Structures are given as C-alpha cells and as structure tokens.
Amino acid sequence: MTEQLDQNAHTANSKTEIYLKDYKPAPYQIDEVSLLFELSGDDALVTALSHFTRSDAASTEPLCLDGGPFMELVSIEIDGIPLKPDDYVKNETSLIIHDTAADFTLKIVTKLKPAENTRLEGLYKSSGNFCTQCEAEGFRHITYFLDRPDVMAKYKVRIEASKADYPVLLSNGNLIKKGQMPNGFHFAEWDDPFPKPSYLFAMVAGKLACLSDEFTTMSGRSVELNIYAAEEDISKCDHAMQSLKNSMRWDEETYGLEYDLDIYNIVAVADFNMGAMENKGLNIFNTKYVLASPETATDQDYNNIEGVIGHEYFHNWTGNRVTCREWFQLSLKEGLTVFRDQEFSSDMQSRAVKRLDDVRVLRMHQFPEDAGPLAHPVRPEKYIEINNFYSATVYNKGAEVIRMMHSLLGAEAFRRGMDIYFERHDGQAVTCEDFVCAMEAASDIDLRQFRRWYSTAGTPKLSFTRECDGDDVLLTVEQSISINGAEIEYDPLHVPIKIAWVDKARSVNGESSENNAPPTLLHLTDAKQTFRFEGVGKNVVPSIMREFSAPVHIDHDLDTEELLTLASFDIDPFVRSDALQTIGRNIILTAAQKLESNEEFHAPESYYSTFERLISDDDTDPAFLAELLTLPGEIDVGQHMQPLRPQTLHKAREFVADQIANRYFEPILDKYNELQAFDECNRPKQQGVRRYKNTLLGYLARTSVGEDILSKQFDNSQNMTDEIAALGLLSSSDFDYRNTALAQFFERWKHEALVIDKWFAVQAVSKRSDVLSTVRSLLKHQHFSFVNPNRLRALVSSFSVLNQAGFHDESGAGYEFLADVVLKVDRINPQTAARLVAPLGQWKRLDHARQLKIQSLLDDLLKKHSLSDDVRELLEKSLN
Ligand code: B3K
Ligand code: ZN
C-alpha cells in the first residue's frame, strides 16, 4: 500500500448531523443479492444483481442508493435495460434513480482499486490478500446499495481470481461450488441462507494457510471450523481455535444457542482498523486477536484472544440473527455482546480477577470519555460519522447496563428474557427498547425508569453518608452527574446498589471474614434517598457496591481504618480491592500536595502493614494478590485531581511505590524468588503466578538489585509475559542495560510484527523524562508505519493515552506531536485517525497554560486543514 494517497481529497461536501428522531423505515427492501467479484491484479470488478420491492406501494419516492467516491460506475441497468444518463443522478455519496417500479431487479457494475484503499473500509488489500470491512458503512464503497442495517437480504457470491495468486476464495455462508476456469483462474460460489444487512457481508481472496477442526453442536450437527492466516503464522492459531470451540460450547450451555451454518471461517489480517468483525460465517480478525505462542504472546494477549474470539462468535446471535434497526441502536448488539464475552471469560478463568479487569478498563477509558466533551449516551441521539460511536460508552458502559438488568432480574429471569428476545425478534432489525421489553416480559421488574440509562450521558456519582439511630443505621445516597466539570440536570437513574455489612469486631479478632447479614440489593430511584438498616449495630462497616453493581463513581465517608477492614476481611473481591485502591489514591493525592508544598510525607503505618500482610499471604489467588498489591494508576488517580498536575502526580506515585519497595525489600524478594521457581502447567494458575511475580518485579526494579534482577529475568525468560515485563521496566529505567535489552529484543523479534508492536509500546509508555524525543524519533524508525493501525497505535496511543506524564509535558510538545500525527493519518485512514483524537479533548481538566495550548492547536487544525468528517466531528466536539 502506498502512503501518498489523500483519502480526504474528495471531501468537498461534509456530512451533516443525523438524528435518531428522524428515523424512517427503508422505502425499499432488497430480498436477494447476487454478487460477482472478478479480481485481476490489483483491481476488482463487481457486478451486483439485487431484487428490490417498494415497502409502501403507494409511495413515489425515488430510490436513493448509498455510494462512495472511490469506485467507478461501469454500468447500470434495471430488469435488463441499461439506464440512460438522464434516468439517474450520481454524486460522491449517492446514486438516485427516478421512476422506479414497485418491484424490479437492478444490475450495477462497479470498478474498485483495493490496493489503493488505505482507509481499510470496503474492499482492500492487506499483505497481498483481498479482504473486506463493511461495518458500519463500508458496503457502499463496493457497490451502490441501501447500505443500512434494516435492509436484510440473502446473498449469493461468486469470486473469480488467479488460482496461483489467490488460492483461497471465501465469502459468507456455505460453499456451494468451486472449479477451474481458463487462463489459470478459478472460482468459488458461496450461499448464505440467512438474510443479513450489508454490514455483515465479507469476502476474502488470498494466499493463506489453514488450521481446520470440527465442532459437534448440541443437536449433533457437525460444523467445519477453519482459521486462515499467513503460512508463517498458522502454527500460532491453536489457542484461537480452542477459544472458538469453548465459545460454541459455552453459548449452548449458557443460553441454549447453537451455531447455524455448516462452516465457520476466521481469517487473520495484519491491517485492520478494529479488533475483529463478526461477518456471518466469515469473521475477519486483526492478527493481534488470533495469533499466539508462549514465546510471542503475553498472558494478556491470550486472554484478549479468548475474549475477542468469543465476542465475534456470540455476535452470531446477538448482532447477526437479531440485528440493529439503525446505528443509534449499536449498543443493542455491542453492549450485550461485550456482557456475553465478559461472562464467558469469567467462566473460563477467575471470575473475581476478570471483574476487576473489566472495571479497570471501564474506569480508565469510559469514565474519562463520559466526563469530557465526547460524552454521549449509550444510545446516542445524533452523529455525523457513526464510526466515531464505536466507543467505550456504547461497548463497555453498554455492557454494564445489561449487567445491571441481569442483577435486577436475577440470572434465571434474565435467561428467560433472552429466550423471549430471540423468540420475538429472530431475523429482525430491532431496538434497545425491544430488548428491555423482552426483559420486562420475563419478570415482574419495572424497568421504566431504568431505561434512562440508555439516554443519559455522564457517569453518575453516588455519595453515601451514614447516621446511627440506636442499633439501626441510616444510609443516605445522593446521585449527581458532572460533564466537563459542571453538574448537569437529569432525571434520576434507577441504580442497583449491592450492599452488605462487615463486622469490625470479628475482623479485628481476625476470626472470620464472614459478614453478619446477607447482601441486599438497594434500588436507588430518587436524587436523594435514605435507607434504614435495622439492627445492624454500630460496629459495622458498609461494604458498598459489591461486584461493582453499577457503573458509577463511588463517594463515601469511610475512614482509612474502615477501608482497611474491608481490604482485609470483606469477602467481595471488588470491595476488597477497591478499598485498597481508594486508600492508595488518597495517599498519592496527599503525597502530591505535600510535594508541592515541600513538606514531608508519610503514609499511615496501617496501610504499610496491610501490604506486608498481603505479601506473606500464601492462601489467596496470586492473580488477586497482584491486583491488591498494585497501586492505583496515574490515570485513575488523575481523575480525582483538580486541575490535573500530571508531573506532580507521577512523582507522588513514584514516591509511594519507592517507599513500599524499600521498606519490604526482603519479603518481596523472597516471594519473587519463590514464584520464579513455581512450576505448574494449568494455564490460569500459571498466569496468576506470573502476574503476581511481575507485580513484585515492579517493586524490586526500584531497589538496589533492580538492574540485576531485571536483566536476569529479561535474559532467561521462557515466555513473552516475563520478557516484556522485564523490558517494560528496563525501558523506564536509567540502567546501563536498558539500551542493550531494547536492541537485543528488536534483533530477536524483528520478523514478528506483533512483537515489534510491543517494542514500540514499551518505549512509548516509558517513565523517563526523554520519552517525548524517543517517541518522535521512533516515528522515523524504518519499522514504523502510518498505514498499519496496530503499529500506529502501539506507538502513538500508548504514548498519548497511557503515558499521562509524558504526553502532558509542560512544553506542550506532546500535544503538537499528536496533532501532527492525526493530520498525517487522516489523509491515509480517517477512521483510525479519529480514534487518536480523544486525548486532546481532555483540556478542561488541565491548568490554564495547557488549556490554551490545546485550544489553539484544535483551532488551527479545524481552520487550516482539510479534514475527514470523522476527525472534524471529534475536533469540533473537543473544542466545545
Ligand atoms: N462490530 C465490529 C466493529 C466494527 C467497527 C466499525 N468501525 C467488531 C465488534 O464489535 O465485534
Ligand atoms: Zn462487537
């Protein structure tokens, strides 16, 4: 692919806002589509034959087909008769045909240049192979069509290509026929019996190796499973295959949902805007979420693959069989499917640790989004570019909304609700409202007020205060939402609050971690509400928001000692971990204040001794201990600092971590050595031990043995988890061995693209003060690429999203760096450029000087440059 293309050069007319309230059903339906792809060299000729019927026979509305500026219209005919130039009007985004009949067949031939398509949307080439990405609106770049999800058709596809260059020819559904053609060409015909929207169409033609397996469904049908990847990568597909089989079994056991075609294909491609795509029967994946071997992939990669393979598989029912009426309903399929993949992963590994990981992702990515200029409801009301709404809010907050319904209804009623949802809507394009109605039909829970979660932007803050009344405790809860630093008005949300009481006396005696009353589910429905807990006594601590029962900020009046009681004795892993995180956060924030006023600072002794106790704990799950022993991250703490002072915050956190490391050097080292010797083949156990060990390594890196221990682990590690953990810490250090290790790693792995992504990322998140100049020079590295989204994100997003202190450098150079990159990438790939913009939108949280710098940069970008709709929409919002 070439980089000199300007993918926005055409944007003479920019798109305007589309509103949910303006939705109208499609004027035509298309029931059958036949597509012929003639692939030669780098070109593609596409013949589309579609059968249209007018939805409302009395309507005289002209037929307006969606199209794109990158294809050439070769010919167009209706019922076999070519259209004359006066019969239609064509512009950059549509083709309008006047005087259409109530029922007709349209034949359109278009010519595409997939090798020039760096937008990675529609039909494009990646590593020499043809592939597609049609969600949300990519199909319109292949042919003129009613490219909207409420138009569902049956597709038949024939692909013709050189057999030597493109031996594998795939599309959706089942393979019907394949055969030879003259001149070394061959063909394949695919038929998908399930009506689907155009966004689920897919086609692949390429030179690919294949890993095959088989799955027998619960009704005894045999399904052929294939994972296609480049020849050199095919040995790394076993984990993905196992994850696929586990997903298929899990959906049968959990929801009674069975796979419906004879074949399930997955293709791994190196250039992909997102993680993966759930096209019916032919998933296309970013290689990052398929390929794994212990030498090249971390435990985190293994878990991500399991999660994404599951996610795309689960879409077959939640997304494909039942799809969205329009794109405002995106969370109908995404929130629900994220909830399903989270539950699947929880059943495969440690449920407690998975929940903590999911909460961390939500707080790190969704909470900032919901508090800033890009805040939007789970079901947005308007958009310019729908691709900008594949957001943490639609996905992760959307999943929390489903999870709350699961808590409100209980597992059994929720399952009944899912059954009703499929009974009512299989084969349809529906709304979030339809989903909630199915849940209501399955239970006697009134979800009228709960629905507001779909339309209210911003993260609610729950403030808890306590009062004693004899042996009763009165708990008052207030809810409020702030966006861009200002409180908004909203109709109160229905928030499920899971709460229990932990007995201080028992915990002080160390007798038992049991609580004296079973947890209760409170329904907060007012702006302010008081709940009475009869007879719980004075000697109790409230264990609030167990399992993180709602996506909210938690603000309570618990003191450090009470939090330490929860951290040590609560049985709920979320509350336990959150109690320690809250203390850690308060300590770091106080340390930051003291640093600023040059005062001495000491954390409370009881906090340190809790740490010491945890290090000597041999009974608790090591992965969970790793969580407990990790200080809250800078981004998390930063959300509680006003204005955000990233460098002070960074220094304060380093100070607290150094104190812990030096104080408990010996027990940490002993534990590290003990874990290093641990030998166990069970994967989740092994993972947990590595997670714990590498958390301890983070502390040891700060001590006198730091360089020695990091270099030993780096040199001797047998797997990527340990290797990259050591390299990451070295990369942040001033140790002599740092450069040697980085150079060695590069030499060792320069032929493994996904590993080289990690090499870029560890340098981008470095805590060194020279990180900005390192990142700038890496932009010129011969292995850097603006065209490959994985490589771009490995360097640019790792720096701008994850390296808070580095990105917010006082000079403002971090902002300039990001603005330059956004501009450059926008000319190549607008969707991916838009995904880089968010960090610039956080200026309201910063001091005045930084605010001015970002504002003037945003202003310049908007005024002086031609931008894609994708980037323009986000910059305009960010400036507001
Ligand atoms: N549905 C796709 C995402 C499509 C992205 C379009 N810009 C992947 C997923 O959520 O499963
Ligand atoms: Zn999805």
Coordinates of C-alpha atoms in Angstrom, one line a residue, residues 190-699:
W190 CA -20.9 -19.1 -1.6
D191 CA -24.5 -19.0 -0.5
D192 CA -25.7 -17.6 2.8
P193 CA -29.2 -18.7 3.6
F194 CA -29.7 -16.2 6.4
P195 CA -31.0 -12.7 5.4
K196 CA -28.5 -10.2 6.6
P197 CA -27.7 -6.5 6.5
S198 CA -24.9 -5.4 4.1
Y199 CA -22.6 -4.6 7.0
L200 CA -22.2 -8.3 7.6
F201 CA -21.1 -9.1 4.1
A202 CA -17.5 -10.3 3.7
M203 CA -15.2 -11.6 1.0
V204 CA -11.6 -12.8 1.1
A205 CA -9.3 -13.9 -1.7
G206 CA -5.7 -14.7 -0.9
K207 CA -2.7 -17.0 -0.3
L208 CA -3.4 -18.3 3.1
A209 CA -2.7 -21.4 5.2
C210 CA -5.5 -23.0 7.1
L211 CA -5.9 -24.7 10.5
S212 CA -9.1 -26.9 10.5
D213 CA -11.1 -28.5 13.2
E214 CA -14.6 -29.7 13.8
F215 CA -17.3 -28.9 16.3
T216 CA -20.4 -31.1 17.0
T217 CA -23.3 -28.9 18.1
M218 CA -25.8 -29.8 20.9
S219 CA -28.2 -31.2 18.3
G220 CA -25.4 -33.4 16.8
R221 CA -24.6 -31.4 13.7
S222 CA -21.0 -31.2 12.6
V223 CA -19.6 -27.8 11.9
E224 CA -16.3 -27.3 10.0
L225 CA -14.1 -24.8 11.7
N226 CA -11.2 -23.1 9.8
I227 CA -8.8 -20.4 10.8
Y228 CA -6.9 -18.8 7.9
A229 CA -3.6 -17.0 8.4
A230 CA -0.3 -16.4 6.6
E231 CA 1.7 -19.6 6.2
E232 CA 4.4 -18.5 8.7
D233 CA 1.7 -17.7 11.3
I234 CA -0.5 -20.8 11.1
S235 CA 1.3 -22.5 13.9
K236 CA 0.1 -19.8 16.2
C237 CA -3.7 -20.4 15.7
D238 CA -4.3 -23.2 18.2
H239 CA -5.3 -21.0 21.1
A240 CA -7.8 -19.2 18.9
M241 CA -9.2 -22.5 17.7
Q242 CA -9.6 -23.8 21.2
S243 CA -11.2 -20.5 22.2
L244 CA -13.7 -20.8 19.4
K245 CA -14.7 -24.3 20.4
N246 CA -15.1 -23.2 24.0
S247 CA -17.3 -20.2 22.9
M248 CA -19.5 -22.5 20.9
R249 CA -20.0 -24.9 23.8
W250 CA -20.5 -22.0 26.3
D251 CA -23.3 -20.4 24.3
E252 CA -25.1 -23.7 24.0
E253 CA -24.8 -24.4 27.8
T254 CA -25.5 -20.8 28.9
Y255 CA -28.1 -19.6 26.5
G256 CA -29.1 -22.7 24.5
L257 CA -27.8 -21.0 21.4
E258 CA -26.5 -23.3 18.6
Y259 CA -24.4 -22.3 15.6
D260 CA -26.5 -22.3 12.4
L261 CA -24.2 -22.9 9.3
D262 CA -22.1 -25.9 8.3
I263 CA -18.9 -23.9 8.3
Y264 CA -17.3 -21.2 10.5
N265 CA -14.3 -19.4 8.9
I266 CA -12.0 -16.9 10.6
V267 CA -9.3 -15.0 8.6
A268 CA -6.5 -13.1 10.3
V269 CA -5.3 -10.0 8.5
A270 CA -2.4 -7.7 9.5
D271 CA -4.0 -4.3 8.5
F272 CA -7.3 -3.9 10.3
N273 CA -9.0 -0.8 11.9
M274 CA -10.5 -2.6 14.8
G275 CA -10.1 -5.9 16.7
A276 CA -12.3 -8.1 14.6
M277 CA -15.5 -8.3 12.6
E278 CA -18.4 -10.7 13.0
N279 CA -19.4 -11.1 9.3
K280 CA -21.8 -14.0 9.1
G281 CA -19.8 -17.3 8.9
L282 CA -16.7 -15.4 7.9
N283 CA -15.1 -13.4 10.7
I284 CA -12.2 -11.2 9.7
F285 CA -9.8 -10.6 12.5
N286 CA -6.9 -8.4 13.3
T287 CA -3.9 -10.8 13.6
K288 CA -3.4 -9.4 17.2
Y289 CA -6.6 -11.2 18.3
V290 CA -5.7 -14.6 16.7
L291 CA -2.0 -15.3 16.8
A292 CA -0.4 -16.6 19.9
S293 CA 2.5 -18.7 21.1
P294 CA 4.1 -18.6 24.5
E295 CA 7.3 -17.1 23.0
T296 CA 5.5 -14.2 21.2
A297 CA 2.3 -13.5 23.1
T298 CA 1.7 -12.4 26.7
D299 CA -0.9 -13.9 29.1
Q300 CA -2.9 -10.7 28.5
D301 CA -2.8 -11.5 24.7
Y302 CA -4.0 -15.0 25.3
N303 CA -6.9 -13.6 27.4
N304 CA -7.7 -11.0 24.8
I305 CA -7.8 -13.6 22.0
E306 CA -10.2 -15.7 24.0
G307 CA -12.4 -12.7 24.7
V308 CA -12.5 -11.4 21.1
I309 CA -13.0 -14.8 19.5
G310 CA -15.9 -15.3 21.9
H311 CA -17.2 -11.8 21.3
E312 CA -17.4 -12.3 17.5
Y313 CA -18.8 -15.8 17.9
F314 CA -21.5 -14.6 20.3
H315 CA -22.5 -11.9 17.7
N316 CA -23.9 -14.7 15.5
W317 CA -27.0 -14.5 17.7
T318 CA -26.7 -11.1 19.3
G319 CA -26.0 -9.0 16.3
N320 CA -26.4 -11.2 13.3
R321 CA -29.6 -13.2 13.8
V322 CA -31.1 -10.2 15.7
T323 CA -29.5 -7.0 14.4
C324 CA -29.9 -3.2 14.9
R325 CA -32.7 -1.2 13.3
E326 CA -30.3 1.7 12.8
W327 CA -26.8 2.6 14.1
F328 CA -28.2 4.6 17.1
Q329 CA -29.0 1.1 18.5
L330 CA -25.4 0.0 18.2
S331 CA -25.3 -0.9 21.9
L332 CA -28.1 -3.4 21.4
K333 CA -25.6 -5.7 19.8
E334 CA -22.3 -4.4 21.2
G335 CA -23.2 -3.8 24.9
L336 CA -25.0 -7.2 25.0
T337 CA -22.2 -9.0 23.3
V338 CA -19.5 -7.4 25.5
F339 CA -21.5 -8.6 28.5
R340 CA -21.7 -12.1 27.0
D341 CA -17.9 -12.2 26.3
Q342 CA -17.1 -10.9 29.8
E343 CA -19.3 -13.7 31.3
F344 CA -17.7 -16.3 29.0
S345 CA -14.2 -15.2 30.1
S346 CA -15.2 -15.2 33.7
D347 CA -16.3 -18.8 33.3
M348 CA -13.1 -19.8 31.7
Q349 CA -10.8 -18.1 34.2
S350 CA -11.0 -16.4 37.6
R351 CA -14.4 -14.5 37.8
A352 CA -13.1 -12.2 40.5
V353 CA -10.0 -11.1 38.6
K354 CA -11.9 -10.7 35.3
R355 CA -14.4 -8.4 37.0
L356 CA -11.6 -6.3 38.4
D357 CA -10.0 -6.1 34.9
D358 CA -13.3 -5.1 33.3
V359 CA -13.9 -2.4 36.0
R360 CA -10.4 -1.1 35.4
V361 CA -11.0 -0.8 31.7
L362 CA -14.3 1.0 32.3
R363 CA -12.8 3.5 34.7
M364 CA -9.7 4.1 32.6
H365 CA -11.3 4.6 29.2
Q366 CA -15.1 5.0 29.6
F367 CA -15.2 7.3 32.7
P368 CA -13.0 9.9 31.1
E369 CA -14.9 9.7 27.9
D370 CA -18.2 10.2 29.8
A371 CA -16.8 13.2 31.8
G372 CA -15.4 15.1 28.8
P373 CA -16.5 16.7 25.5
L374 CA -17.0 13.4 23.8
A375 CA -19.6 12.2 26.4
H376 CA -22.6 10.6 24.8
P377 CA -25.4 8.3 25.9
V378 CA -25.2 4.5 25.4
R379 CA -27.9 5.2 22.7
P380 CA -26.7 8.4 21.1
E381 CA -29.2 10.8 19.7
K382 CA -27.2 12.3 16.9
Y383 CA -23.9 11.7 15.0
I384 CA -22.0 12.9 12.0
E385 CA -19.8 9.8 11.5
I386 CA -21.1 6.6 13.0
N387 CA -17.7 5.1 13.2
N388 CA -16.9 7.6 16.0
F389 CA -19.5 5.9 18.1
Y390 CA -17.8 2.5 18.4
S391 CA -16.9 3.9 21.8
A392 CA -16.1 2.7 25.3
T393 CA -19.6 4.1 26.2
V394 CA -21.5 2.1 23.6
Y395 CA -19.4 -1.1 24.3
N396 CA -18.4 -1.1 27.9
K397 CA -21.0 1.1 29.6
G398 CA -23.5 -0.7 27.4
A399 CA -22.3 -4.0 28.9
E400 CA -22.7 -2.5 32.4
V401 CA -26.3 -1.6 31.5
I402 CA -27.0 -5.2 30.5
R403 CA -25.2 -6.4 33.7
M404 CA -27.5 -4.2 35.8
M405 CA -30.5 -5.7 34.2
H406 CA -29.0 -9.1 35.0
S407 CA -28.6 -8.1 38.7
L408 CA -32.1 -6.6 38.8
L409 CA -33.8 -9.6 37.3
G410 CA -31.6 -12.4 38.6
A411 CA -29.9 -15.0 36.4
E412 CA -32.9 -17.1 35.8
A413 CA -35.3 -14.3 34.7
F414 CA -32.5 -12.8 32.6
R415 CA -32.1 -16.1 30.7
R416 CA -35.9 -16.2 30.2
G417 CA -35.7 -12.6 28.9
M418 CA -33.0 -13.7 26.4
D419 CA -35.2 -16.5 25.2
I420 CA -38.1 -14.1 24.7
Y421 CA -35.9 -11.7 22.9
F422 CA -34.9 -14.4 20.3
E423 CA -38.5 -15.8 20.1
R424 CA -39.8 -12.4 19.3
H425 CA -37.0 -10.9 17.1
D426 CA -35.0 -13.7 15.3
G427 CA -34.4 -12.5 11.8
Q428 CA -35.3 -8.8 12.6
A429 CA -33.6 -5.5 12.9
V430 CA -34.7 -4.1 16.3
T431 CA -34.0 -1.5 19.0
C432 CA -32.7 -1.3 22.6
E433 CA -36.3 -0.7 23.6
D434 CA -37.2 -4.1 22.2
F435 CA -34.5 -5.7 24.3
V436 CA -35.7 -4.1 27.5
C437 CA -39.3 -5.1 26.7
A438 CA -38.2 -8.7 26.4
M439 CA -36.6 -8.4 29.8
E440 CA -39.7 -6.9 31.3
A441 CA -41.8 -9.7 29.8
A442 CA -39.6 -12.2 31.6
S443 CA -40.0 -10.7 35.1
D444 CA -42.2 -8.6 37.3
I445 CA -39.4 -5.9 37.5
D446 CA -40.5 -2.5 36.3
L447 CA -37.7 -1.2 34.0
R448 CA -39.5 2.1 33.1
Q449 CA -37.1 4.3 35.0
F450 CA -34.1 2.0 34.3
R451 CA -34.4 2.9 30.6
R452 CA -33.0 6.3 31.3
W453 CA -29.5 4.7 31.4
Y454 CA -29.8 4.5 27.6
S455 CA -30.4 8.2 27.1
T456 CA -28.4 9.8 29.9
A457 CA -24.7 10.8 29.2
G458 CA -22.2 11.1 32.0
T459 CA -21.1 8.8 34.9
P460 CA -23.4 9.2 38.0
K461 CA -21.6 9.9 41.3
L462 CA -23.2 8.2 44.3
S463 CA -22.4 10.0 47.6
F464 CA -23.0 7.8 50.7
T465 CA -23.4 9.2 54.2
R466 CA -24.2 7.3 57.4
E467 CA -26.1 8.1 60.6
C468 CA -26.7 5.8 63.6
D469 CA -30.1 5.6 65.1
G470 CA -29.8 3.2 68.1
D471 CA -28.9 -0.1 66.6
D472 CA -30.1 1.0 63.1
V473 CA -28.0 2.6 60.5
L474 CA -29.4 5.2 58.1
L475 CA -27.6 5.3 54.8
T476 CA -28.3 8.3 52.6
V477 CA -27.4 8.1 49.0
E478 CA -27.4 11.1 46.6
Q479 CA -26.8 10.9 42.9
S480 CA -25.4 13.5 40.6
I481 CA -23.6 13.8 37.2
S482 CA -20.9 16.2 36.1
I483 CA -19.7 16.6 32.5
N484 CA -16.9 19.0 31.6
G485 CA -16.6 19.9 35.3
A486 CA -20.2 21.2 35.6
E487 CA -23.1 19.4 37.2
I488 CA -25.9 18.6 34.7
E489 CA -29.6 18.3 35.3
Y490 CA -31.1 14.9 34.6
D491 CA -34.0 12.7 35.6
P492 CA -32.7 10.4 38.4
L493 CA -31.5 7.0 37.3
H494 CA -32.5 3.7 38.8
V495 CA -29.3 2.4 40.2
P496 CA -28.9 -1.1 41.7
I497 CA -26.7 -1.0 44.8
K498 CA -25.4 -4.2 46.2
I499 CA -24.5 -3.8 49.9
A500 CA -23.6 -5.8 52.9
W501 CA -22.2 -5.1 56.4
V502 CA -18.8 -6.2 57.6
D503 CA -18.4 -6.7 61.4
K504 CA -15.5 -4.7 62.7
A505 CA -15.2 -6.8 65.9
R506 CA -15.0 -10.1 64.1
S507 CA -12.4 -8.8 61.7
V508 CA -10.4 -7.2 64.4
N509 CA -10.3 -10.6 66.2
G510 CA -9.3 -12.0 62.9
E511 CA -11.9 -14.7 63.4
S512 CA -13.7 -14.8 60.2
S513 CA -14.2 -12.9 57.0
E514 CA -17.9 -13.7 57.1
N515 CA -20.4 -10.9 57.2
N516 CA -23.3 -10.7 59.6
A517 CA -26.1 -10.3 57.1
P518 CA -26.5 -11.4 53.5
P519 CA -26.0 -8.7 50.8
T520 CA -29.1 -6.6 49.9
L521 CA -29.9 -5.1 46.6
L522 CA -31.0 -1.5 47.1
H523 CA -32.9 0.3 44.4
L524 CA -31.9 3.9 44.3
T525 CA -34.5 5.7 42.2
D526 CA -34.5 9.3 43.6
A527 CA -32.0 12.1 43.5
K528 CA -31.6 11.6 47.3
Q529 CA -32.8 8.6 49.3
T530 CA -32.3 7.2 52.8
F531 CA -32.3 3.5 53.5
R532 CA -32.7 2.2 57.1
F533 CA -30.8 -1.0 58.1
E534 CA -32.5 -2.3 61.2
G535 CA -30.3 -3.7 64.0
V536 CA -27.0 -3.9 62.1
G537 CA -25.4 -2.3 65.1
K538 CA -22.6 0.2 65.5
N539 CA -19.7 -2.0 64.9
V540 CA -20.1 -2.5 61.2
V541 CA -18.6 -1.1 58.0
P542 CA -20.8 -0.9 54.9
S543 CA -19.5 -3.0 52.0
I544 CA -20.9 -0.8 49.2
M545 CA -21.3 -1.6 45.5
R546 CA -20.4 -5.2 45.8
E547 CA -19.3 -6.7 42.4
F548 CA -19.4 -3.0 41.2
S549 CA -23.1 -3.3 40.8
A550 CA -23.4 -0.1 38.7
P551 CA -21.1 2.0 36.5
V552 CA -20.8 4.9 39.0
H553 CA -18.3 7.0 40.9
I554 CA -18.4 5.9 44.5
D555 CA -18.0 8.6 47.1
H556 CA -18.3 7.6 50.8
D557 CA -17.3 8.7 54.2
L558 CA -15.4 5.6 55.2
D559 CA -12.1 6.4 57.1
T560 CA -8.8 4.6 56.4
E561 CA -9.3 2.1 59.2
E562 CA -12.7 1.1 57.9
L563 CA -11.3 0.8 54.4
L564 CA -8.5 -1.4 55.7
T565 CA -11.1 -3.6 57.5
L566 CA -12.8 -4.1 54.1
A567 CA -9.5 -4.6 52.3
S568 CA -8.5 -7.3 54.8
F569 CA -11.8 -9.0 55.6
D570 CA -14.5 -8.4 53.0
I571 CA -15.5 -11.5 51.0
D572 CA -16.4 -9.4 47.9
P573 CA -13.2 -9.2 45.7
F574 CA -14.3 -5.9 44.2
V575 CA -14.9 -4.1 47.5
R576 CA -11.7 -5.6 48.9
S577 CA -9.6 -4.3 46.1
D578 CA -11.4 -1.0 45.7
A579 CA -10.9 -0.3 49.4
L580 CA -7.2 -0.6 49.0
Q581 CA -7.2 1.4 45.8
T582 CA -9.2 4.2 47.5
I583 CA -6.6 4.4 50.3
G584 CA -3.8 4.2 47.8
R585 CA -5.4 7.0 45.8
N586 CA -5.8 9.2 48.8
I587 CA -2.3 8.6 49.9
I588 CA -0.9 9.5 46.5
L589 CA -3.1 12.6 46.3
T590 CA -1.9 13.7 49.8
A591 CA 1.7 13.0 48.8
A592 CA 1.3 15.2 45.7
Q593 CA 0.1 18.1 47.9
K594 CA 3.0 17.7 50.3
L595 CA 5.4 17.5 47.4
E596 CA 4.0 20.8 46.0
S597 CA 4.4 22.5 49.3
N598 CA 7.8 20.9 50.1
E599 CA 6.5 19.1 53.1
E600 CA 7.5 15.7 54.4
F601 CA 5.1 12.9 53.8
H602 CA 4.4 9.5 55.4
A603 CA 1.7 7.1 54.6
P604 CA -0.2 5.6 57.6
E605 CA 1.5 2.7 59.2
S606 CA -1.6 0.6 59.0
Y607 CA -1.5 0.9 55.2
Y608 CA 2.0 -0.4 55.0
S609 CA 1.3 -3.3 57.4
T610 CA -1.6 -4.4 55.2
F611 CA 0.9 -4.6 52.4
E612 CA 3.2 -6.6 54.5
R613 CA 0.4 -9.0 55.4
L614 CA -0.6 -9.5 51.8
I615 CA 2.9 -10.3 50.7
S616 CA 3.1 -13.1 53.3
D617 CA -0.4 -14.4 52.3
D618 CA 0.0 -17.9 50.8
D619 CA -3.7 -18.8 50.6
T620 CA -5.2 -16.1 48.3
D621 CA -5.3 -16.4 44.5
P622 CA -2.0 -15.0 43.2
A623 CA -3.7 -13.0 40.4
F624 CA -5.9 -11.3 43.0
L625 CA -2.9 -10.6 45.3
A626 CA -1.3 -8.9 42.3
E627 CA -4.3 -6.7 42.0
L628 CA -4.3 -5.8 45.7
L629 CA -0.6 -5.0 45.7
T630 CA -0.8 -2.7 42.6
L631 CA -1.0 1.0 43.4
P632 CA -3.8 2.8 41.5
G633 CA -2.5 4.1 38.2
E634 CA -1.8 7.7 37.3
I635 CA -4.8 8.0 35.0
D636 CA -7.1 6.7 37.7
V637 CA -5.7 9.0 40.4
G638 CA -5.7 11.8 37.9
Q639 CA -9.4 11.7 37.6
H640 CA -9.6 12.9 41.3
M641 CA -7.1 15.8 41.0
Q642 CA -8.3 19.2 40.0
P643 CA -6.7 20.6 38.0
L644 CA -4.7 17.6 36.8
R645 CA -1.0 18.1 37.5
P646 CA 0.5 15.1 35.7
Q647 CA 4.1 15.5 36.6
T648 CA 3.4 16.1 40.4
L649 CA 1.1 13.1 40.3
H650 CA 3.7 11.0 38.7
K651 CA 6.3 11.9 41.2
A652 CA 4.0 11.3 44.1
R653 CA 3.1 7.8 42.9
E654 CA 6.7 7.0 42.3
F655 CA 7.5 8.2 45.8
V656 CA 4.9 5.9 47.4
A657 CA 5.9 2.9 45.3
D658 CA 9.6 3.5 46.2
Q659 CA 8.7 3.6 49.9
I660 CA 6.9 0.3 49.7
A661 CA 9.7 -1.3 47.7
N662 CA 12.4 -0.3 50.0
R663 CA 10.6 -1.0 53.2
Y664 CA 9.5 -4.5 52.2
F665 CA 12.5 -5.3 50.0
E666 CA 13.3 -8.6 51.7
P667 CA 9.8 -10.2 51.8
I668 CA 9.2 -9.0 48.2
L669 CA 12.4 -10.6 47.0
D670 CA 11.8 -13.8 48.8
K671 CA 8.3 -14.0 47.4
Y672 CA 9.6 -13.2 43.9
N673 CA 12.2 -16.0 44.1
E674 CA 9.6 -18.4 45.4
L675 CA 7.2 -17.6 42.5
Q676 CA 10.1 -17.7 40.0
A677 CA 10.6 -21.3 40.9
F678 CA 6.9 -22.2 40.6
D679 CA 6.2 -24.9 38.1
E680 CA 2.6 -25.6 37.0
C681 CA 1.0 -26.5 33.7
N682 CA -2.5 -25.2 34.4
R683 CA -2.8 -22.1 32.3
P684 CA -4.9 -19.8 34.6
K685 CA -2.7 -20.8 37.6
Q686 CA 0.5 -20.1 35.7
Q687 CA -0.9 -16.8 34.5
G688 CA -1.8 -15.7 38.0
V689 CA 1.6 -16.6 39.3
R690 CA 3.3 -14.6 36.5
R691 CA 1.0 -11.6 37.2
Y692 CA 1.9 -11.7 40.9
K693 CA 5.6 -12.2 40.2
N694 CA 5.8 -9.3 37.7
T695 CA 3.9 -7.0 40.1
L696 CA 6.6 -7.8 42.6
L697 CA 9.3 -7.2 39.9
G698 CA 7.9 -3.7 39.5
Y699 CA 8.8 -3.0 43.2

